[in-house]
mmCIF file of C-alpha atoms in Angstrom:
data_model
loop_
_atom_site.group_PDB
_atom_site.id
_atom_site.type_symbol
_atom_site.label_atom_id
_atom_site.label_comp_id
_atom_site.label_asym_id
_atom_site.label_seq_id
_atom_site.Cartn_x
_atom_site.Cartn_y
_atom_site.Cartn_z
ATOM 1 C CA MET A 505 47.172 -20.909 95.126
ATOM 2 C CA LYS A 506 47.636 -24.588 95.590
ATOM 3 C CA ILE A 507 49.639 -26.094 92.475
ATOM 4 C CA THR A 508 50.407 -29.518 91.618
ATOM 5 C CA PHE A 509 53.042 -30.243 88.932
ATOM 6 C CA LEU A 510 52.870 -33.405 86.877
ATOM 7 C CA GLY A 511 56.411 -34.404 86.200
ATOM 8 C CA GLY A 512 59.798 -33.012 87.625
ATOM 9 C CA GLY A 513 62.173 -32.183 84.702
ATOM 10 C CA ASN A 514 64.312 -29.470 83.947
ATOM 11 C CA MET A 515 61.478 -27.114 82.955
ATOM 12 C CA ALA A 516 59.480 -27.976 86.084
ATOM 13 C CA THR A 517 62.598 -27.607 88.358
ATOM 14 C CA ALA A 518 63.302 -24.134 86.706
ATOM 15 C CA LEU A 519 59.567 -23.052 87.264
ATOM 16 C CA ILE A 520 59.552 -24.198 90.876
ATOM 17 C CA GLY A 521 62.741 -22.488 91.778
ATOM 18 C CA GLY A 522 61.732 -19.360 90.164
ATOM 19 C CA MET A 523 58.248 -19.404 91.760
ATOM 20 C CA LEU A 524 59.740 -19.851 95.185
ATOM 21 C CA GLU A 525 62.325 -16.858 94.747
ATOM 22 C CA ARG A 526 59.193 -14.895 94.015
ATOM 23 C CA GLY A 527 57.184 -15.700 97.146
ATOM 24 C CA PHE A 528 55.216 -18.894 96.208
ATOM 25 C CA ALA A 529 55.208 -21.098 99.308
ATOM 26 C CA ALA A 530 56.854 -24.586 99.134
ATOM 27 C CA ASP A 531 53.775 -25.693 101.126
ATOM 28 C CA ASP A 532 51.499 -25.019 98.290
ATOM 29 C CA ILE A 533 53.264 -26.747 95.765
ATOM 30 C CA GLN A 534 53.583 -30.396 95.177
ATOM 31 C CA ILE A 535 54.992 -32.687 92.727
ATOM 32 C CA VAL A 536 53.844 -36.293 90.963
ATOM 33 C CA GLU A 537 57.235 -37.614 89.503
ATOM 34 C CA LEU A 538 57.366 -41.274 88.756
ATOM 35 C CA GLY A 539 61.330 -41.370 89.253
ATOM 36 C CA GLU A 540 62.803 -41.751 92.578
ATOM 37 C CA ALA A 541 65.706 -39.984 92.434
ATOM 38 C CA ALA A 542 64.276 -37.042 90.613
ATOM 39 C CA ARG A 543 61.570 -36.950 93.617
ATOM 40 C CA ALA A 544 64.424 -37.209 96.411
ATOM 41 C CA ALA A 545 65.993 -34.247 94.872
ATOM 42 C CA LEU A 546 63.114 -32.113 94.464
ATOM 43 C CA GLN A 547 62.009 -32.666 98.121
ATOM 44 C CA GLN A 548 65.549 -31.991 99.091
ATOM 45 C CA LYS A 549 66.177 -28.848 96.992
ATOM 46 C CA PHE A 550 62.775 -27.088 97.310
ATOM 47 C CA GLY A 551 61.104 -28.500 100.459
ATOM 48 C CA VAL A 552 57.678 -29.376 98.384
ATOM 49 C CA ARG A 553 55.946 -32.616 98.625
ATOM 50 C CA ALA A 554 56.774 -35.339 95.909
ATOM 51 C CA VAL A 555 55.110 -38.403 95.318
ATOM 52 C CA ALA A 556 55.155 -41.160 92.571
ATOM 53 C CA ALA A 557 51.598 -41.058 91.857
ATOM 54 C CA PHE A 558 48.471 -38.894 92.208
ATOM 55 C CA ASP A 559 46.765 -39.489 95.665
ATOM 56 C CA GLU A 560 43.663 -37.340 96.885
ATOM 57 C CA ARG A 561 45.796 -34.710 98.323
ATOM 58 C CA ALA A 562 47.693 -34.231 94.919
ATOM 59 C CA LEU A 563 44.290 -33.713 93.423
ATOM 60 C CA VAL A 564 43.444 -31.031 95.878
ATOM 61 C CA CYS A 565 44.932 -28.034 94.088
ATOM 62 C CA GLU A 566 43.786 -24.916 92.171
ATOM 63 C CA VAL A 567 46.251 -25.298 89.263
ATOM 64 C CA LEU A 568 47.799 -28.463 87.658
ATOM 65 C CA VAL A 569 50.908 -28.102 85.533
ATOM 66 C CA LEU A 570 51.657 -30.666 82.926
ATOM 67 C CA ALA A 571 55.273 -30.962 82.457
ATOM 68 C CA VAL A 572 55.645 -34.431 81.120
ATOM 69 C CA LYS A 573 57.158 -35.105 77.679
ATOM 70 C CA PRO A 574 54.407 -34.708 74.938
ATOM 71 C CA GLN A 575 54.754 -38.466 73.803
ATOM 72 C CA GLN A 576 54.165 -39.616 77.480
ATOM 73 C CA MET A 577 51.260 -37.117 78.098
ATOM 74 C CA LYS A 578 48.435 -39.391 77.144
ATOM 75 C CA ALA A 579 49.219 -42.287 79.463
ATOM 76 C CA ALA A 580 50.430 -39.912 82.117
ATOM 77 C CA LEU A 581 46.851 -38.442 82.186
ATOM 78 C CA ALA A 582 44.995 -41.538 82.351
ATOM 79 C CA PRO A 583 44.806 -42.067 85.922
ATOM 80 C CA ILE A 584 43.243 -38.708 86.728
ATOM 81 C CA ALA A 585 40.795 -38.955 83.658
ATOM 82 C CA GLY A 586 37.436 -37.509 84.587
ATOM 83 C CA ARG A 587 38.608 -36.944 88.326
ATOM 84 C CA LEU A 588 39.485 -33.030 88.165
ATOM 85 C CA ALA A 589 36.797 -30.492 89.802
ATOM 86 C CA GLY A 590 37.341 -27.368 87.499
ATOM 87 C CA GLN A 591 41.019 -26.880 88.312
ATOM 88 C CA LEU A 592 42.775 -24.866 85.884
ATOM 89 C CA VAL A 593 45.308 -26.840 83.892
ATOM 90 C CA ILE A 594 48.577 -25.531 82.229
ATOM 91 C CA SER A 595 50.336 -27.490 79.819
ATOM 92 C CA ILE A 596 54.024 -26.909 78.997
ATOM 93 C CA ALA A 597 54.211 -29.786 76.565
ATOM 94 C CA ALA A 598 55.243 -28.916 73.322
ATOM 95 C CA GLY A 599 52.672 -29.407 70.465
ATOM 96 C CA LEU A 600 49.668 -30.692 72.361
ATOM 97 C CA ARG A 601 46.710 -28.914 71.463
ATOM 98 C CA LEU A 602 43.741 -28.048 74.105
ATOM 99 C CA ALA A 603 41.094 -30.288 72.402
ATOM 100 C CA ASP A 604 43.320 -33.127 72.884
ATOM 101 C CA LEU A 605 44.435 -32.276 76.152
ATOM 102 C CA GLY A 606 40.778 -31.637 77.564
ATOM 103 C CA ARG A 607 39.894 -35.121 75.869
ATOM 104 C CA TRP A 608 42.188 -36.999 77.766
ATOM 105 C CA LEU A 609 41.548 -35.450 81.083
ATOM 106 C CA GLY A 610 37.882 -35.337 80.856
ATOM 107 C CA ALA A 611 35.005 -37.870 81.324
ATOM 108 C CA PRO A 612 33.836 -39.720 78.194
ATOM 109 C CA GLY A 613 32.164 -36.709 76.415
ATOM 110 C CA VAL A 614 32.651 -34.398 78.541
ATOM 111 C CA PRO A 615 36.222 -32.699 78.081
ATOM 112 C CA HIS A 616 38.044 -30.533 80.529
ATOM 113 C CA ALA A 617 38.128 -27.005 79.530
ATOM 114 C CA ARG A 618 40.142 -24.757 81.948
ATOM 115 C CA LEU A 619 43.323 -25.272 79.741
ATOM 116 C CA VAL A 620 46.015 -22.943 79.203
ATOM 117 C CA ARG A 621 48.703 -23.726 76.801
ATOM 118 C CA CYS A 622 52.119 -22.621 77.012
ATOM 119 C CA MET A 623 55.686 -22.770 75.363
ATOM 120 C CA PRO A 624 58.592 -21.592 77.287
ATOM 121 C CA ASN A 625 62.064 -21.666 75.631
ATOM 122 C CA THR A 626 65.073 -22.954 77.259
ATOM 123 C CA PRO A 627 66.551 -19.874 78.494
ATOM 124 C CA ALA A 628 63.919 -20.104 81.259
ATOM 125 C CA LEU A 629 66.224 -22.689 83.090
ATOM 126 C CA ILE A 630 68.196 -19.632 83.882
ATOM 127 C CA GLY A 631 65.386 -17.489 84.321
ATOM 128 C CA ALA A 632 65.870 -15.396 80.851
ATOM 129 C CA GLY A 633 63.236 -17.164 78.965
ATOM 130 C CA VAL A 634 59.770 -15.914 77.078
ATOM 131 C CA THR A 635 56.674 -18.251 77.204
ATOM 132 C CA GLY A 636 53.853 -17.629 74.866
ATOM 133 C CA LEU A 637 50.693 -18.505 76.360
ATOM 134 C CA TYR A 638 47.081 -19.428 74.872
ATOM 135 C CA ALA A 639 44.132 -19.792 76.702
ATOM 136 C CA ASP A 640 40.729 -21.574 76.287
ATOM 137 C CA VAL A 641 37.642 -19.411 76.133
ATOM 138 C CA ALA A 642 36.603 -21.369 79.396
ATOM 139 C CA VAL A 643 39.639 -19.578 81.209
ATOM 140 C CA ASP A 644 38.581 -16.504 82.944
ATOM 141 C CA ALA A 645 40.759 -13.291 83.690
ATOM 142 C CA ALA A 646 41.601 -15.137 87.263
ATOM 143 C CA GLY A 647 42.637 -18.019 85.510
ATOM 144 C CA ARG A 648 44.796 -16.309 82.863
ATOM 145 C CA ALA A 649 46.306 -14.018 85.596
ATOM 146 C CA ALA A 650 47.192 -17.484 87.483
ATOM 147 C CA ALA A 651 48.947 -18.757 84.491
ATOM 148 C CA GLU A 652 50.792 -15.625 83.826
ATOM 149 C CA ARG A 653 52.254 -15.365 87.056
ATOM 150 C CA ILE A 654 53.525 -18.903 87.248
ATOM 151 C CA LEU A 655 55.199 -18.740 83.907
ATOM 152 C CA ALA A 656 56.443 -15.153 84.597
ATOM 153 C CA ALA A 657 58.946 -16.987 87.459
ATOM 154 C CA VAL A 658 61.009 -17.896 84.348
ATOM 155 C CA GLY A 659 60.863 -14.983 82.289
ATOM 156 C CA SER A 660 58.773 -12.503 80.157
ATOM 157 C CA THR A 661 55.210 -13.853 78.628
ATOM 158 C CA VAL A 662 53.308 -13.219 75.432
ATOM 159 C CA TRP A 663 49.663 -14.098 74.865
ATOM 160 C CA ALA A 664 48.646 -15.550 71.553
ATOM 161 C CA ASP A 665 45.333 -14.748 69.860
ATOM 162 C CA ALA A 666 44.589 -18.005 68.383
ATOM 163 C CA GLU A 667 46.083 -21.499 69.204
ATOM 164 C CA ALA A 668 47.240 -21.796 65.660
ATOM 165 C CA GLN A 669 49.858 -18.931 66.797
ATOM 166 C CA MET A 670 51.352 -21.566 69.557
ATOM 167 C CA ASP A 671 53.106 -23.500 66.283
ATOM 168 C CA ALA A 672 54.632 -19.914 65.295
ATOM 169 C CA VAL A 673 55.679 -19.358 68.984
ATOM 170 C CA THR A 674 57.205 -22.793 69.110
ATOM 171 C CA ALA A 675 59.134 -21.710 65.578
ATOM 172 C CA ILE A 676 60.327 -18.540 66.795
ATOM 173 C CA SER A 677 61.052 -18.376 70.477
ATOM 174 C CA GLY A 678 61.163 -22.412 71.548
ATOM 175 C CA SER A 679 63.410 -22.928 68.683
ATOM 176 C CA GLY A 680 64.914 -19.762 68.556
ATOM 177 C CA PRO A 681 67.855 -20.465 70.947
ATOM 178 C CA ALA A 682 69.036 -22.923 68.564
ATOM 179 C CA TYR A 683 69.397 -20.353 65.716
ATOM 180 C CA VAL A 684 71.136 -18.009 68.055
ATOM 181 C CA PHE A 685 73.515 -20.714 69.045
ATOM 182 C CA HIS A 686 74.011 -21.281 65.467
ATOM 183 C CA PHE A 687 74.647 -17.937 64.652
ATOM 184 C CA ILE A 688 77.217 -17.670 67.559
ATOM 185 C CA GLU A 689 78.704 -20.841 66.248
ATOM 186 C CA ALA A 690 79.277 -19.112 62.827
ATOM 187 C CA LEU A 691 80.755 -16.024 64.605
ATOM 188 C CA GLU A 692 83.148 -17.828 66.538
ATOM 189 C CA ALA A 693 84.321 -20.058 63.822
ATOM 190 C CA ALA A 694 84.882 -16.671 61.519
ATOM 191 C CA GLY A 695 86.838 -15.587 64.611
ATOM 192 C CA ARG A 696 89.270 -18.322 64.518
ATOM 193 C CA GLY A 697 89.730 -18.179 60.847
ATOM 194 C CA LEU A 698 90.924 -14.706 61.529
ATOM 195 C CA GLY A 699 93.561 -15.917 63.972
ATOM 196 C CA PHE A 700 91.922 -15.745 67.410
ATOM 197 C CA ASP A 701 92.106 -18.743 69.712
ATOM 198 C CA GLU A 702 88.778 -20.791 70.566
ATOM 199 C CA ARG A 703 88.519 -19.109 73.958
ATOM 200 C CA ALA A 704 88.953 -15.483 72.662
ATOM 201 C CA ALA A 705 86.999 -16.231 69.628
ATOM 202 C CA ARG A 706 83.822 -17.637 71.643
ATOM 203 C CA ARG A 707 84.144 -14.847 73.931
ATOM 204 C CA LEU A 708 83.911 -12.071 71.006
ATOM 205 C CA ALA A 709 80.964 -13.991 69.647
ATOM 206 C CA ILE A 710 78.846 -14.531 72.803
ATOM 207 C CA ASP A 711 79.460 -11.259 74.652
ATOM 208 C CA THR A 712 78.677 -9.605 70.856
ATOM 209 C CA VAL A 713 75.311 -11.184 70.791
ATOM 210 C CA LEU A 714 74.380 -10.875 74.455
ATOM 211 C CA GLY A 715 75.212 -7.138 74.275
ATOM 212 C CA ALA A 716 73.407 -6.574 71.163
ATOM 213 C CA ALA A 717 70.433 -8.468 72.744
ATOM 214 C CA LYS A 718 70.383 -5.969 75.559
ATOM 215 C CA LEU A 719 70.796 -2.931 73.417
ATOM 216 C CA ALA A 720 67.725 -3.886 71.454
ATOM 217 C CA ALA A 721 65.597 -4.870 74.580
ATOM 218 C CA ALA A 722 66.601 -1.378 76.036
ATOM 219 C CA ALA A 723 66.493 1.157 73.044
ATOM 220 C CA ASP A 724 63.255 2.764 71.942
ATOM 221 C CA ASP A 725 64.450 2.243 67.988
ATOM 222 C CA SER A 726 63.266 -0.895 66.344
ATOM 223 C CA PRO A 727 66.202 -3.600 65.664
ATOM 224 C CA ALA A 728 66.052 -2.303 61.662
ATOM 225 C CA VAL A 729 67.113 1.392 62.748
ATOM 226 C CA LEU A 730 69.808 -0.093 65.392
ATOM 227 C CA ARG A 731 71.509 -1.844 62.420
ATOM 228 C CA GLN A 732 71.271 1.165 59.951
ATOM 229 C CA LYS A 733 72.828 3.215 62.895
ATOM 230 C CA VAL A 734 75.794 0.594 63.220
ATOM 231 C CA THR A 735 76.270 0.443 59.322
ATOM 232 C CA SER A 736 78.343 3.163 58.072
ATOM 233 C CA LYS A 737 78.013 3.902 53.730
ATOM 234 C CA GLY A 738 81.272 2.287 52.578
ATOM 235 C CA GLY A 739 82.062 0.683 55.923
ATOM 236 C CA THR A 740 83.112 -2.859 57.013
ATOM 237 C CA THR A 741 79.586 -3.414 58.234
ATOM 238 C CA GLU A 742 77.869 -2.548 55.120
ATOM 239 C CA ALA A 743 80.346 -4.956 53.483
ATOM 240 C CA ALA A 744 79.295 -7.750 55.702
ATOM 241 C CA LEU A 745 75.573 -7.141 55.405
ATOM 242 C CA ALA A 746 75.907 -7.006 51.749
ATOM 243 C CA SER A 747 77.398 -10.611 51.617
ATOM 244 C CA LEU A 748 74.743 -11.643 54.085
ATOM 245 C CA ALA A 749 72.066 -10.417 51.904
ATOM 246 C CA ALA A 750 73.867 -11.805 48.607
ATOM 247 C CA ALA A 751 73.611 -15.245 49.892
ATOM 248 C CA GLY A 752 69.776 -14.740 51.106
ATOM 249 C CA TRP A 753 70.089 -14.909 54.698
ATOM 250 C CA HIS A 754 67.062 -12.970 55.650
ATOM 251 C CA ASP A 755 65.045 -14.910 53.235
ATOM 252 C CA GLU A 756 66.475 -18.244 54.388
ATOM 253 C CA LEU A 757 65.876 -17.454 58.068
ATOM 254 C CA VAL A 758 62.347 -16.842 57.624
ATOM 255 C CA ALA A 759 61.825 -19.897 55.413
ATOM 256 C CA ALA A 760 63.478 -21.785 58.344
ATOM 257 C CA VAL A 761 61.096 -20.485 60.811
ATOM 258 C CA ASP A 762 57.967 -21.253 58.304
ATOM 259 C CA ALA A 763 59.632 -24.844 58.244
ATOM 260 C CA ALA A 764 59.827 -25.104 62.142
ATOM 261 C CA ALA A 765 56.139 -24.047 62.267
ATOM 262 C CA ALA A 766 55.059 -26.467 59.593
ATOM 263 C CA ARG A 767 56.659 -29.290 61.487
ATOM 264 C CA GLY A 768 54.611 -28.096 64.876
ATOM 265 C CA ARG A 769 51.304 -28.487 63.163
ATOM 266 C CA ALA A 770 52.404 -32.063 61.908
ATOM 267 C CA LEU A 771 53.716 -32.667 65.239
ATOM 268 C CA GLY A 772 50.209 -31.583 66.655
ATOM 269 C CA ASP A 773 48.323 -33.906 64.519
ATOM 270 C CA GLU A 774 50.775 -37.158 65.350
ATOM 271 C CA LEU A 775 50.376 -36.359 68.967
ATOM 272 C CA GLY A 776 46.846 -35.756 69.367
ATOM 273 C CA LYS A 777 45.757 -39.390 67.949
ATOM 274 C CA ASP A 778 43.950 -41.382 70.224
#
């Protein structure tokens, strides 16, 4: 499977590294990257072909992965508009909708249809991400399998049933690491307030979140049941959870995710303008 990346930023770098570790051949991967230093670094690190602009060889691929910033996408696609020959196109640019990408990639009046929209999150940079995917109806089972194989190189994958759900993916898992980091910040601050130095408080906070997440991933019980098992009646955990409930913590977090999803929809409207 010949794959061309448009853009060589952090997520593309993580994907290429993960793919090579999972048996993809360096000879089957090429990158179109404007930055000279980034091109040289990618060639040296991975042994892949990297060029400054699309040439005929770069277009000879089965899969094109769009890994440039959403605000730069329309201009980046202009040189290849109408030049694709049915390649599967995978976009990892947040917010951009398939209809807009198809219009920018296709010839006038003939949008490109074989499109998959993806939303990986930042833990993908260490191979621990989760990616939401949505495929256009023109993408067959083989195309979906190819997209999943590529994105699985940096973590787990979840398919959305409708493109509108991609705004929810962005709000939950795309923005989700920031929510977790914020929780860790608060837990660390509580530890310092209770007498631990910064190093110890941070270790306690991070390892608690890491261990709890691993337990939730490995357990047959739901997170709600796991929480109940930790919460003894009249105990310390019950006191803490009662305080969180009184502050409306659960509802506030749900509202925060809803706000992120709403902003994602608005960004989609803004980014898709011609």
